[in-house]
XYZ file of C-alpha atoms in Angstrom:
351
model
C -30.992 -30.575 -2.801
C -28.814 -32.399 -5.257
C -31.426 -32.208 -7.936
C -31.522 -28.258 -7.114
C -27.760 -27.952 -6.858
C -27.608 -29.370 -10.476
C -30.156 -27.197 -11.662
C -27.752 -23.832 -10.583
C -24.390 -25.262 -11.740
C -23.796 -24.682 -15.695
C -23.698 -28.128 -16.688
C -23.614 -27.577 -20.052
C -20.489 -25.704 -19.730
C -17.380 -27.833 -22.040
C -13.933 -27.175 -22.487
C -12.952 -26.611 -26.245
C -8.728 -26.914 -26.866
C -6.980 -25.524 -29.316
C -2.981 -27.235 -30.184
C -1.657 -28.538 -33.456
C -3.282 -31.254 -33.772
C -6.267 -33.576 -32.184
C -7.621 -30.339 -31.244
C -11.268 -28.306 -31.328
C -8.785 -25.803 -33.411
C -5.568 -25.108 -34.416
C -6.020 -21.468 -34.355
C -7.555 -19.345 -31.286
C -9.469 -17.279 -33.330
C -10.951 -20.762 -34.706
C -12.718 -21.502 -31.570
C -14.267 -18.181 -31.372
C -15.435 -18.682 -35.389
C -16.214 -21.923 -35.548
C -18.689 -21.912 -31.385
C -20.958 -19.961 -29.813
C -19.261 -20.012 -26.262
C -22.012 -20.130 -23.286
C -21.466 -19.499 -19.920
C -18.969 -21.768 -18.210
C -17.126 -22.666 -21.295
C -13.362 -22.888 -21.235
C -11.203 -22.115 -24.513
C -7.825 -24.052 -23.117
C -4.980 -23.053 -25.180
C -2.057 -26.073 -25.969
C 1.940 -25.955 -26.227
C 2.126 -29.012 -28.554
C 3.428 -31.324 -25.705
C 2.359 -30.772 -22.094
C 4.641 -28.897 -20.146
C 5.951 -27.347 -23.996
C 6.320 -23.628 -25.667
C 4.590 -22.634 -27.949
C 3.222 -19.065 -29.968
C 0.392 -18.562 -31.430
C 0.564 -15.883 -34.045
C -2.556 -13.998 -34.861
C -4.895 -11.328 -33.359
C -7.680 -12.867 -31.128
C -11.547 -11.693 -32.218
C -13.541 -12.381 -29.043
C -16.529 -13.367 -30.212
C -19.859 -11.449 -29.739
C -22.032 -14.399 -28.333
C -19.298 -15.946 -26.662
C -19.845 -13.534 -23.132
C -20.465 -15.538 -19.953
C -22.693 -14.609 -17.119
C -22.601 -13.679 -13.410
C -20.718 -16.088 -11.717
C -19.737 -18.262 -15.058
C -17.710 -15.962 -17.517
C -15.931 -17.539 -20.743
C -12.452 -18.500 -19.521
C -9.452 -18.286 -22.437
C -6.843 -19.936 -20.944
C -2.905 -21.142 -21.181
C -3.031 -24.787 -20.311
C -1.180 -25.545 -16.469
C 2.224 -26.792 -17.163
C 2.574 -25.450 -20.446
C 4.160 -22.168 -21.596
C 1.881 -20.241 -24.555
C 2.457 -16.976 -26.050
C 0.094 -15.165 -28.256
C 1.852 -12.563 -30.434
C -0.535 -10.239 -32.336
C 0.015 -7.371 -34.491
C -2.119 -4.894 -33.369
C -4.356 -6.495 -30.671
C -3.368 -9.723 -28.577
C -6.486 -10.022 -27.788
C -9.836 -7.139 -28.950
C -12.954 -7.867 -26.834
C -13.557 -4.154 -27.217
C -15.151 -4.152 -30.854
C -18.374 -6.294 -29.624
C -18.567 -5.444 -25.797
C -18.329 -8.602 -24.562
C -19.110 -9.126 -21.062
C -18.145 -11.719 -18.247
C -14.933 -12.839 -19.963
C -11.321 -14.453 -18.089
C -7.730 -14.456 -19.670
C -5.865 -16.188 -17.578
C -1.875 -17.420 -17.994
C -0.742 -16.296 -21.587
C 2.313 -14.365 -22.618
C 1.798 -11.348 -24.612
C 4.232 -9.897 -27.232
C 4.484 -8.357 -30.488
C 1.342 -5.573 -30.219
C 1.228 -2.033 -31.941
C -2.004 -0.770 -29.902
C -3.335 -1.992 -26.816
C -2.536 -5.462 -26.379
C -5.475 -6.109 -24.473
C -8.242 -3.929 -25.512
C -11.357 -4.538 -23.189
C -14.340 -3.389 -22.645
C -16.417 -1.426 -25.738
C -16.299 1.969 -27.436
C -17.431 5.612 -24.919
C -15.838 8.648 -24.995
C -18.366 10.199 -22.163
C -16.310 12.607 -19.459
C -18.328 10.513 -16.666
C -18.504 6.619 -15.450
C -20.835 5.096 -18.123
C -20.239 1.497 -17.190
C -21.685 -1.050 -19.701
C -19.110 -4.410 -19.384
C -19.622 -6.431 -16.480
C -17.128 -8.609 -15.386
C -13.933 -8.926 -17.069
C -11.091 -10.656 -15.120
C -7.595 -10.376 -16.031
C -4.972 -12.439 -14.185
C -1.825 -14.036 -14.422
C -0.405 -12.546 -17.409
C 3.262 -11.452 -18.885
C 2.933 -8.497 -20.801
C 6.197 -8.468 -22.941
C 7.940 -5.254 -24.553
C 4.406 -3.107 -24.813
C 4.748 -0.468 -27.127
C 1.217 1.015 -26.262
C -1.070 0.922 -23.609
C -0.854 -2.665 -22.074
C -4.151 -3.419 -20.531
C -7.293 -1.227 -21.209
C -10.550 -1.392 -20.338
C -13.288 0.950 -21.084
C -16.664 1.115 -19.431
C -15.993 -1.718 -17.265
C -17.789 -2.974 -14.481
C -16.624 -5.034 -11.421
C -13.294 -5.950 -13.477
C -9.947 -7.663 -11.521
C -6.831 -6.673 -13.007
C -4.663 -8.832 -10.718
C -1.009 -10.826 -10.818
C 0.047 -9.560 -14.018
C 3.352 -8.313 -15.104
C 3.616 -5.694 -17.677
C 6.906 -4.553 -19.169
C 7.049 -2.057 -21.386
C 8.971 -1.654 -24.601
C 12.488 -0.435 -23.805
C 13.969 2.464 -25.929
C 12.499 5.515 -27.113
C 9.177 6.137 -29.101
C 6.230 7.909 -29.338
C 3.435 5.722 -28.079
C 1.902 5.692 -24.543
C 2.650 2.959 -22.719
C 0.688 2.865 -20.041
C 1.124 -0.049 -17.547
C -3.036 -0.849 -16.827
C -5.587 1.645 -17.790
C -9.091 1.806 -16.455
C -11.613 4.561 -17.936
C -15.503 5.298 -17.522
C -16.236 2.230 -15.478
C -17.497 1.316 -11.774
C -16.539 -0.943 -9.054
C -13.376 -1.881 -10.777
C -9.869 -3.197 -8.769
C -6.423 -3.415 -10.391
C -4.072 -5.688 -7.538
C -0.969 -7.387 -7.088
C 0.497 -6.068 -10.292
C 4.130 -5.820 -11.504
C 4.304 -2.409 -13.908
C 7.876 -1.575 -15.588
C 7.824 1.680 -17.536
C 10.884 2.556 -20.236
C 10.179 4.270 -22.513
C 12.953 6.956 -22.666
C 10.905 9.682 -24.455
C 9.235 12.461 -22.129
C 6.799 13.498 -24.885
C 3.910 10.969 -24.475
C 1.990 10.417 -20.987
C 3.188 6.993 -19.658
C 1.907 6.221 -16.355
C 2.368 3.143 -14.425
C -1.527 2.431 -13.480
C -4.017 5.439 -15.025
C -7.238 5.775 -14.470
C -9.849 8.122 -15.645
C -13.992 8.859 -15.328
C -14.148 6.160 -13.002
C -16.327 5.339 -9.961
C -15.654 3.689 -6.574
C -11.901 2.665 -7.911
C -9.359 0.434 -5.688
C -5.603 0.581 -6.673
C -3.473 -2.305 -4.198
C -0.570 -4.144 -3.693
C 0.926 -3.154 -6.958
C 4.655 -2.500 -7.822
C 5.072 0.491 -10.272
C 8.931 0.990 -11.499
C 9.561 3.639 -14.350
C 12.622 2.435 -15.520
C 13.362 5.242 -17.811
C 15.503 8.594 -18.337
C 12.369 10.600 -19.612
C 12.426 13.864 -17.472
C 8.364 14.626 -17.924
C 4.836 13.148 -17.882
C 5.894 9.720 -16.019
C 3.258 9.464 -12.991
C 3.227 5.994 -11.401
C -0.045 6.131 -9.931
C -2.894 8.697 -11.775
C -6.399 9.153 -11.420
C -8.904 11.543 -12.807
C -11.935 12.494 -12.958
C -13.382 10.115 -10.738
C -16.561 9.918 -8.018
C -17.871 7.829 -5.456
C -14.577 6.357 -3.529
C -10.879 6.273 -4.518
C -8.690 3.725 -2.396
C -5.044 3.568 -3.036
C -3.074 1.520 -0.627
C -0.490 -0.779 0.133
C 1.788 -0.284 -3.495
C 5.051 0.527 -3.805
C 6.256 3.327 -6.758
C 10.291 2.759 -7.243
C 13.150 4.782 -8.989
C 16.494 4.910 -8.723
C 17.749 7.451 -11.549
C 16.887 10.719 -12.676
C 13.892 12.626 -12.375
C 10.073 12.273 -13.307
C 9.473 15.678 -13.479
C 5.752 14.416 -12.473
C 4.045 13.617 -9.525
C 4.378 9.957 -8.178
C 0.580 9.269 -6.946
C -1.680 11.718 -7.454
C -5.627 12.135 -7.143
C -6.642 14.915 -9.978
C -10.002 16.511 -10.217
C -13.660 15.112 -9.424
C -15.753 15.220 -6.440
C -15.337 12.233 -4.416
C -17.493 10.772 -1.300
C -13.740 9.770 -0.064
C -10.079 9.188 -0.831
C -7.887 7.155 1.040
C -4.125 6.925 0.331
C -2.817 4.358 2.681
C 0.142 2.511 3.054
C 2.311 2.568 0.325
C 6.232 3.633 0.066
C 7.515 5.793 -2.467
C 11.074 5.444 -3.199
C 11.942 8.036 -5.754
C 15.245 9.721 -6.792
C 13.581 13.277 -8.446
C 9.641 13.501 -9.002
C 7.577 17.062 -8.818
C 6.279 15.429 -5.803
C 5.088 12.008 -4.020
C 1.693 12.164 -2.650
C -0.555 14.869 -4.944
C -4.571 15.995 -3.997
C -6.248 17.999 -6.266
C -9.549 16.861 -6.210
C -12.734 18.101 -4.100
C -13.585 15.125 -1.907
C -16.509 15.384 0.058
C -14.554 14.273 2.967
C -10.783 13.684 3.261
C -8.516 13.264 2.115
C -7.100 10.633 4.421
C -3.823 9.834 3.879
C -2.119 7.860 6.528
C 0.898 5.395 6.948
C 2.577 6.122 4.127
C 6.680 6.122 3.034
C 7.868 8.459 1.071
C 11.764 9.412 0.389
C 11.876 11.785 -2.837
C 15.416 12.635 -3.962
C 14.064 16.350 -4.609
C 10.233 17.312 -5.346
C 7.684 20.381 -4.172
C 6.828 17.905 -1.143
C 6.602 14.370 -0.065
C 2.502 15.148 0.437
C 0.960 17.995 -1.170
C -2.520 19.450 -1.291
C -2.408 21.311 -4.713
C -5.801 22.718 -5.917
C -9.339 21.193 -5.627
C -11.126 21.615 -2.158
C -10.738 19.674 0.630
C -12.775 18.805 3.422
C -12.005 17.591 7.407
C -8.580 16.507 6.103
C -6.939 13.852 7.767
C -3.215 13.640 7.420
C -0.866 11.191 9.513
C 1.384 9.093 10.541
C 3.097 9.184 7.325
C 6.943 9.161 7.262
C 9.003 11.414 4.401
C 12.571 11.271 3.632
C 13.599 14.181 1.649
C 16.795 16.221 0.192
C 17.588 19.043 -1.213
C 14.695 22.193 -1.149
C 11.749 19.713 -0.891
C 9.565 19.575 1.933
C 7.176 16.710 4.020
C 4.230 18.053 3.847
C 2.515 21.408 2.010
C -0.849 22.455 0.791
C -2.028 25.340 -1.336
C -3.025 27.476 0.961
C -0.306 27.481 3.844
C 3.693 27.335 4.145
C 5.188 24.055 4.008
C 5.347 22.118 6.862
């Protein structure tokens, strides 16, 4: 058994380090250039002392044979104890030019970005899940001052998005800053999340967590906040376009100022086997409305449990277009002032 148990563990797997000096590299990018990472390996990032800060300027080229495998991706990560920033210039970090599958960031600060600071997964435009990335964890991450999308990932498969905070640029500009975006993928989960939205300008599309063409998608335990005096096109919660299941539960979507003008969590287009929208309170000063269906599920929606107290809005839970099927709608508490109502759907009065 021991002989066995050696045989399925990746004992060739090393650690390479990257610091100033006494290093595998000084540079990130070096380790990538300079190895061919294999499954297992570990590219450990160095403050100069332990328990030190330190930034690392330059934009991080994942390498195209450095992907891991099933159970044993290729781990970049900020030393314990110390405190590492990368700051790039247009990418933190671009896995999404060679498709590089099974892959971990894990622990870095991020700052300093024009595009997507963390550009995953590889190149697809299709209007459908076309998954072709397996893998991809990202965890434990501070996202700081995104001017663009914060963390993408196209065509990605079985991907954790989880414990990351993402704040986004403060001011007014012209880029969408989306907190965590997921498109054309499978099987993917985005949790535990902290997502802070300003950017002041109502022009672009700036959603807390958007998704898009995906298939059998879970959404949990995040915190969306858009922090932000745009008036239009600030959703917390979005998703498109998707099949198989959509889960949304247990998050909370917070503002305390102004009006949206959008809808807070809403489930647009696509024909799903189910959607469930459980648990999670909306607080919301103005929105067009909390809860949003406008897909064709094959059965459902369910949404159940929920908290929602909307300053003003069309409803607190609305069924808007698509076609639903044996809906199942309750025990969900609303709040509501002004001419908005708890609960309406296209084809009836509100209720």
């Amino acid at each position: 058994l021991f002989f066995l148990s050696l045989l399925a563990a990746p004992a060739w797997a090393v650690t390479r380090t990257v610091c100033a000096s006494g290093c595998d590299s000084t540079t990130i990018n070096g380790v990538f250039t300079v190895f061919d990472l294999d499954p297992g390996d570990v590219v450990e990032v160095r403050a100069d002392i332990l328990g030190g800060s330190k930034t690392y300027f330059e934009d991080v080229s994942w390498g195209s044979n450095d992907g891991g495998a099933v159970g044993s991706p290729v781990t970049l990560l900020a030393r314990a104890g110390d405190s590492v920033t990368i700051a790039g210039v247009t990418h933190a970090i671009n896995s999404h030019s060679v498709g590089v599958q099974y892959i971990s960031i894990n622990g870095f600060r991020f700052t300093g970005t024009s595009a997507h600071t963390l550009w995953l997964g590889v190149s697809g435009t299709a209007t459908q899940s076309n998954p072709a990335v397996a893998g991809v964890t990202v965890k434990n991450n501070f996202l700081d001052g995104t001017p663009a999308q914060g963390i993408y990932c196209n065509r990605c498969s079985g991907a954790l998005i989880a414990n990351n905070t993402v704040l986004g640029q403060d001011g007014s500009y012209a880029g969408q800053a989306d907190g965590v975006v997921l498109y054309r993928g499978a099987d993917n989960i985005v949790e535990h999340n902290h997502i802070t939205i300003r950017n002041d300008n109502s022009s672009p599309h700036v959603d807390g967590v958007q998704t898009g063409w995906e298939k059998n998608i879970t959404i949990r335990y995040n915190y969306v906040n858009q922090d932000n005096s745009a008036t239009s096109n600030r959703q917390f919660y979005f998703t498109s376009n998707s099949e198989g299941f959509v889960r949304i539960y247990n998050n909370i979507a917070y503002k305390t100022v102004g009006t949206t003008g959008s809808y807070v969590l809403i489930v647009k287009q696509g024909s799903q086997t189910e959607v469930g929208i459980f648990n999670n309170t909306i607080v919301v000063s103005g929105s067009a409305g909390g809860i949003v269906i406008q897909s064709s599920p094959t059965i459902g929606p369910s949404v159940q449990n929920n908290i929602v107290q909307l300053g003003n809005g069309t409803a607190g839970i609305l069924l808007n277009g698509g076609n639903q099927v044996r809906t199942n709608v309750h025990h969900n508490v609303c709040y509501r002032t002004g001419s908005s109502s708890c609960w309406r759907d296209s084809g009836g009065p509100a209720g």
